[in-house]
Coordinates of C-alpha atoms in Angstrom, one line a residue:
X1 CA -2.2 -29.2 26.1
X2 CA 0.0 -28.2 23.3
X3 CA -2.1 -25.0 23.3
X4 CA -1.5 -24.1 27.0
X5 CA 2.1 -24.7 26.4
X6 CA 2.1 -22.0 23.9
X7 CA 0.4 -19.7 25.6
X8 CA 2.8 -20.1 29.2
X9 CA 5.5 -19.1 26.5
X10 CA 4.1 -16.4 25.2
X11 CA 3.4 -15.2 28.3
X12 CA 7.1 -15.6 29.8
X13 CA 8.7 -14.5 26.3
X14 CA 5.9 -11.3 27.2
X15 CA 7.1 -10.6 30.7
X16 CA 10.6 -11.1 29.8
X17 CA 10.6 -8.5 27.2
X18 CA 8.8 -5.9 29.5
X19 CA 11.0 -6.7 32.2
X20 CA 14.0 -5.7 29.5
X21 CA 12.4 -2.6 28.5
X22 CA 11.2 -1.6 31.9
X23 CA 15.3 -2.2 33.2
X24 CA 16.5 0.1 30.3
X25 CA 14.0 2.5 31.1
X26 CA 14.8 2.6 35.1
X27 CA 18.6 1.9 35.1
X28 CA 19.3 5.5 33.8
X29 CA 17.6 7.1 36.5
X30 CA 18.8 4.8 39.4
X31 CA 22.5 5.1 38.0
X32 CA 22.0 8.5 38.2
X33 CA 21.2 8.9 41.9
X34 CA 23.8 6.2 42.6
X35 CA 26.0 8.4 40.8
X36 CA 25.0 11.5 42.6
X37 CA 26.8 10.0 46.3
X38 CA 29.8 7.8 44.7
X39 CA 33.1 9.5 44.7
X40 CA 33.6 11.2 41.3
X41 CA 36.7 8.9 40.7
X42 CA 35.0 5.9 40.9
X43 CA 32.2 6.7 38.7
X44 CA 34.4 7.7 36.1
X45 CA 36.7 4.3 36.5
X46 CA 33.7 2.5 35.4
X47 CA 33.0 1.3 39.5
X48 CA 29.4 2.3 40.0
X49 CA 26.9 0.0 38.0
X50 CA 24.8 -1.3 41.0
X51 CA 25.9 0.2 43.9
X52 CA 27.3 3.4 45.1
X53 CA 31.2 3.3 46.0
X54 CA 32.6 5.6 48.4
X55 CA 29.5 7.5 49.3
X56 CA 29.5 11.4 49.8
X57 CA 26.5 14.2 49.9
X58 CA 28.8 16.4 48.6
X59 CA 27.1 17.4 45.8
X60 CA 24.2 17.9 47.5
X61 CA 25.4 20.3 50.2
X62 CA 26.8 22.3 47.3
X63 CA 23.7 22.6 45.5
X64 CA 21.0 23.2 48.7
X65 CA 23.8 25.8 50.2
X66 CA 23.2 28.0 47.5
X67 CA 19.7 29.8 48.7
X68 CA 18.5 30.2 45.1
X69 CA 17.5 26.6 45.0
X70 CA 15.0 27.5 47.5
X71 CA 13.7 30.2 45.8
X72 CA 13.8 28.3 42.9
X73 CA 11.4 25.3 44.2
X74 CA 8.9 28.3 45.6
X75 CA 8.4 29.6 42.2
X76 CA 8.4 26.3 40.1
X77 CA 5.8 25.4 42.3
X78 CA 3.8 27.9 42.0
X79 CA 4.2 28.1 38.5
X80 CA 3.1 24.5 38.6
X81 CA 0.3 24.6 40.5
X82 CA -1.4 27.6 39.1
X83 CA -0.3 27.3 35.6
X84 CA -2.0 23.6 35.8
X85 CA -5.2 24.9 37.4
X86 CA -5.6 27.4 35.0
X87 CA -4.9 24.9 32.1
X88 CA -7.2 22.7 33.1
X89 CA -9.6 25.6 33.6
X90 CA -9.4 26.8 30.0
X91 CA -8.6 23.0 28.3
X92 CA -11.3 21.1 29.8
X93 CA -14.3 23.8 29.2
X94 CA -13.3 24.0 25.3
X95 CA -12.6 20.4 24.9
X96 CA -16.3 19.7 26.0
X97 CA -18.0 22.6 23.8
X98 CA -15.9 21.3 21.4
X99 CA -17.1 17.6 21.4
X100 CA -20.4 18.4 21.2
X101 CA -22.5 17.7 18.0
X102 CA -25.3 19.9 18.1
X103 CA -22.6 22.9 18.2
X104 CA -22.5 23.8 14.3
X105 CA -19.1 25.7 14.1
X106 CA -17.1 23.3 16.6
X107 CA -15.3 22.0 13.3
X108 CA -14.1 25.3 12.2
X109 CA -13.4 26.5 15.5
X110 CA -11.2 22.7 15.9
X111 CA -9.4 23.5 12.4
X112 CA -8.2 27.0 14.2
X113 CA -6.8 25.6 17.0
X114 CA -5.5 22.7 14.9
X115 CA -4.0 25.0 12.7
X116 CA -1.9 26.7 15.6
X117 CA 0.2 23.8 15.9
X118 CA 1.5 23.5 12.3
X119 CA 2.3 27.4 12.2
X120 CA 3.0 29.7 14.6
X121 CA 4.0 33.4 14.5
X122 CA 7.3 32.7 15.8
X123 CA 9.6 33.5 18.4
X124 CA 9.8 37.6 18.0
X125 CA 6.2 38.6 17.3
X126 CA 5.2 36.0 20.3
X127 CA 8.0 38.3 22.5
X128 CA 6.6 41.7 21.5
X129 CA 2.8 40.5 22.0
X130 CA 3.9 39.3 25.2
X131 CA 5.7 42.9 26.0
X132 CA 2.3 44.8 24.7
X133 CA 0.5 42.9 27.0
X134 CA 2.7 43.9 30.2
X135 CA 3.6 40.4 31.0
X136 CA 7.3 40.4 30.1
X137 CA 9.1 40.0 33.5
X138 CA 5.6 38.8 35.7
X139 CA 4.7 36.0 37.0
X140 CA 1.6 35.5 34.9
X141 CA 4.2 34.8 31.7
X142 CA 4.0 31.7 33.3
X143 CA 0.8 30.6 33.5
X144 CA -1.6 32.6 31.1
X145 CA -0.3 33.5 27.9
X146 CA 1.0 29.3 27.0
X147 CA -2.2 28.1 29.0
X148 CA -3.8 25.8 26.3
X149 CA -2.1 23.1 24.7
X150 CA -3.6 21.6 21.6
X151 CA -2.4 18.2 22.0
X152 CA -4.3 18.1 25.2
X153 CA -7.5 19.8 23.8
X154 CA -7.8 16.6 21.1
X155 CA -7.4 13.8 23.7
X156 CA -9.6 15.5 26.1
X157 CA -12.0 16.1 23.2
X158 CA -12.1 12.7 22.0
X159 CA -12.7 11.4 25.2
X160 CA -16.0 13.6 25.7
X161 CA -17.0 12.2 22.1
X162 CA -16.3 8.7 22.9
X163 CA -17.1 8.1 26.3
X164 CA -19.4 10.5 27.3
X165 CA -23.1 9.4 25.5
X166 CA -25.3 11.8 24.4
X167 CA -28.7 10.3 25.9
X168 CA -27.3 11.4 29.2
X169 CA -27.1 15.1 28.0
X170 CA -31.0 14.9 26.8
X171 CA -31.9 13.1 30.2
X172 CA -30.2 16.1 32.2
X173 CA -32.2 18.5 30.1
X174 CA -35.1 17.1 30.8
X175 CA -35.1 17.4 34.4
X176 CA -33.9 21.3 33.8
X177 CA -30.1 20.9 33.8
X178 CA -28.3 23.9 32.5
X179 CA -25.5 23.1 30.4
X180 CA -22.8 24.8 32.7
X181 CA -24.0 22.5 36.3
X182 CA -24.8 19.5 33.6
X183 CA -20.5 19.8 32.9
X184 CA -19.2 20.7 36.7
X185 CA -22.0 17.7 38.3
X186 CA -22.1 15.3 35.7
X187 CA -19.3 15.5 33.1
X188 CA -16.6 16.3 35.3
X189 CA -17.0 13.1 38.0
X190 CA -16.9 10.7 34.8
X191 CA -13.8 12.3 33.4
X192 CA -11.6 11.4 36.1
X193 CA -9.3 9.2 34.0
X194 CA -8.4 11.7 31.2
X195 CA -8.9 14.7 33.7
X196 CA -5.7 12.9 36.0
X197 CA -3.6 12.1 32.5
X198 CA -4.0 15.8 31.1
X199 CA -3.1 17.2 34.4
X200 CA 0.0 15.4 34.7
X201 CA 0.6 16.5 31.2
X202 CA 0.3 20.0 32.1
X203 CA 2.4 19.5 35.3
X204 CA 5.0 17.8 34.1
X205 CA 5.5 20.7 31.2
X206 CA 5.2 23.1 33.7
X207 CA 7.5 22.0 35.7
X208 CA 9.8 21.0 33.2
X209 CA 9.7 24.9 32.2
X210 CA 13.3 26.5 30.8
X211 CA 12.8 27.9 27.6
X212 CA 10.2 30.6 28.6
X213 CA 11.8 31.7 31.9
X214 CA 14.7 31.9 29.6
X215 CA 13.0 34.5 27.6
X216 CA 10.7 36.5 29.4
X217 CA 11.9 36.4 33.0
X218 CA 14.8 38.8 34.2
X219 CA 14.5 39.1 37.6
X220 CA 16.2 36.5 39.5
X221 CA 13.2 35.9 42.5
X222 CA 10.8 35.2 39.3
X223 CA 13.5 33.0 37.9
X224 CA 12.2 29.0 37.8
X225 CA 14.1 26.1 39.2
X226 CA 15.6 25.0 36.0
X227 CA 16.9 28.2 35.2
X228 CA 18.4 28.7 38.9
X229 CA 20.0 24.6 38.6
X230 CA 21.6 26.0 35.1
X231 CA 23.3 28.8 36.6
X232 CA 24.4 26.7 39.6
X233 CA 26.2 24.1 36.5
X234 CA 27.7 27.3 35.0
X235 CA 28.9 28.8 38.2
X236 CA 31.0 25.7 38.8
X237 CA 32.0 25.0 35.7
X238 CA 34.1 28.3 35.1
X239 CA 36.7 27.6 37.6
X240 CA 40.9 28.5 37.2
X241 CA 42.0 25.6 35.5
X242 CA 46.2 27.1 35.5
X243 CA 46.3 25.3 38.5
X244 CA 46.8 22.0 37.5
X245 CA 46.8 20.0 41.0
X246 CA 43.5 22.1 41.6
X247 CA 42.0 21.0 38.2
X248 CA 41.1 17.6 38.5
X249 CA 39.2 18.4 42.4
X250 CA 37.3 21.1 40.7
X251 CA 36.2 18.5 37.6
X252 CA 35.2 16.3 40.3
X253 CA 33.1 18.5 42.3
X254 CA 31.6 20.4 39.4
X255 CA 30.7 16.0 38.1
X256 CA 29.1 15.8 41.7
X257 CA 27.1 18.9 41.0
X258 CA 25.8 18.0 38.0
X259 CA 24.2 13.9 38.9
X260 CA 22.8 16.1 42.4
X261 CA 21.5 18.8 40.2
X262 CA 19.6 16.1 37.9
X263 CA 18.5 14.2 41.0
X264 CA 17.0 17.5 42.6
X265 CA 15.2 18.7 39.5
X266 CA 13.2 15.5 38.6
X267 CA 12.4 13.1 41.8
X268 CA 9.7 15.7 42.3
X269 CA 7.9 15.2 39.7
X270 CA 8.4 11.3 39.4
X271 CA 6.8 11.3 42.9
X272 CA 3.4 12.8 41.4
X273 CA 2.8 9.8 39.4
X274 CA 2.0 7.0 42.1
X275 CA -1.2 9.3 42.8
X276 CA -2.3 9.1 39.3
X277 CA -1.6 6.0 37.7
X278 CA -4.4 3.9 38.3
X279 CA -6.3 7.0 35.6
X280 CA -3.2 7.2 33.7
X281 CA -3.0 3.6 32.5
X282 CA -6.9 4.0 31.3
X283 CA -7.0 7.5 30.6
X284 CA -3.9 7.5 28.1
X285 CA -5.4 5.2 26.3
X286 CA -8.8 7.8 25.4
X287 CA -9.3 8.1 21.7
X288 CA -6.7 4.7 20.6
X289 CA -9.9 2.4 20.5
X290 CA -13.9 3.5 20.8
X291 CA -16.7 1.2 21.4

C-alpha cells in the first residue's frame, strides 16, 4: 500500500511539473495573440494577462493592407515547400548510403560532412561562390545551395543503422531487389517517424528564413516573408516624433504592429505540427536509445 502511495505521488508531483513547464512554454505565445487585439494602453498598464482588454484588429489591418505581405506568404511558401522536398531529396538518399556497413568509405565520407559543421569558409567566399554560380538574386538561393543539413543527415543516419536490420536488405536481394526500389518500397514506408521529424526540421528552418534572403536576395518579389514583416516594423517605426500629442498614437500603433506581425509570421508554422506529432514524439527520439 505504502508503495502505491508513492507512486500516485510521483505521478501527481510528475504531471504537476509538466503542467508548469508546459504553462511557461504556452503563455508567451497566447499573451502574445492576446496582446496583438488589446488596446496598446492596456497592455502596457500591465492589464492583459488572461484576457484581451479593449479589443481592436488594428494591427492586423495595418499589416494585411500592405500588399507585400501577400507576396511575402507566396514566396515563403514556395521557398518552403520546395526547399523541403528537395532537402529531403538529397538528406534522406545520403543518410541511407551512409548507414550502410558494407559501404567501405561511408566513414570518411561521414568525417567530410561532419567536418563542415565545425568550419566553414565563411560568410564572403560562401557569397562569391554563390555569385559564380548565377544564383545571387534567384529563387533557387533558396532552396539548393543550403539544401543539406548535417544535423539532419546524423539522426536520419542513425535511424537507418538502428532501426532498419540488415537481414531485410539480404532477403530483398535475394528475390532480385535493386538497391534504388529496395530504398523508395521498402526503406522509405518504415521511416515514416524520422522521415515526418526531419521534414518539419527542414520546414520550420525554411520558413524561419531571414538571414539568407538578407544576403542574396535584392529584388523585392523574391523577398521572403520575414524579410517583408521587418520592413513593415521599420516603416512604422520611423515616424515624426516633434509632434508630441502625435507621439504617443504612433508608439501605440507601431506596438500593435509589432504583437500582429509576430502572430502572422509564426501560427503558420505551429499549425503544421498537429499533422506530425504522432512521428514526432517517436521519431525525435531515433538514435537517444538502440535495442
Amino acid at each position: 500500500m505504502k508503495l502505491k502511495s508513492v507512486d500516485k505521488f510521483t505521478t501527481v508531483v510528475i504531471y504537476l511539473l509538466a503542467g508548469i513547464a508546459a504553462i511557461m512554454a504556452l503563455y508567451p505565445i497566447y499573451f502574445v495573440v492576446i496582446a496583438s487585439i488589446s488596446s496598446p494602453d492596456a497592455v502596457e498598464n500591465g492589464l492583459v494577462y488572461l484576457w484581451p482588454k479593449y479589443i481592436t484588429f488594428e494591427g492586423y489591418e495595418k499589416v494585411f493592407q500592405d500588399a507585400r505581405i501577400w507576396m511575402g506568404y507566396r514566396n515563403t511558401i514556395f521557398y518552403t515547400l520546395a526547399g523541403t522536398a528537395i532537402s529531403l531529396l538529397v538528406t534522406l538518399p545520403a543518410a541511407f548510403v551512409l548507414s550502410r556497413k558494407d559501404f567501405k568509405a561511408r566513414n570518411t565520407i561521414m568525417m567530410m560532412f561532419v567536418f563542415t559543421m565545425f568550419f566553414g569558409g565563411g560568410l564572403i567566399p560562401t557569397y562569391l561562390l554563390i555569385k559564380d554560380l548565377n544564383l545571387y538574386n534567384t529563387i533557387w538561393v533558396m532552396i539548393l545551395p543550403f539544401s543539406l543539413n548535417v544535423y539532419n543527415l546524423i539522426i536520419a543516419r542513425s535511424f537507418f543503422e538502428s532501426s532498419i536490420p540488415e537481414s531485410l536488405g539480404e532477403a530483398a536481394k535475394i528475390d532480385g531487389c535493386s538497391d534504388i526500389r529496395f530504398f523508395i518500397s521498402i526503406i522509405l514506408p518504415l521511416s515514416k517517424a524520422i522521415i515526418a521529424v526531419i521534414l518539419l526540421y527542414y520546414a520550420v528552418a525554411q520558413w524561419n528564413e531571414y538571414f539568407k534572403a538578407l544576403i542574396y536576395l535584392r529584388d523585392e518579389n523574391l523577398q521572403t516573408l520575414q524579410i517583408v514583416l521587418r520592413s513593415i516594423l521599420i516603416q512604422n517605426q520611423s515616424f515624426d516624433g516633434s509632434a508630441a500629442e502625435g507621439f504617443a498614437e504612433t508608439q501605440n500603433l507601431f506596438d500593435l504592429i509589432k504583437y500582429a506581425v509576430i502572430v502572422v509570421s509564426t501560427i503558420p508554422i505551429i499549425m503544421v505540427y498537429p499533422f506530425v506529432q504522432k512521428y514526432f514524439t517517436k521519431g525525435v527520439m531515433i538514435g537517444a536509445v538502440k535495442g
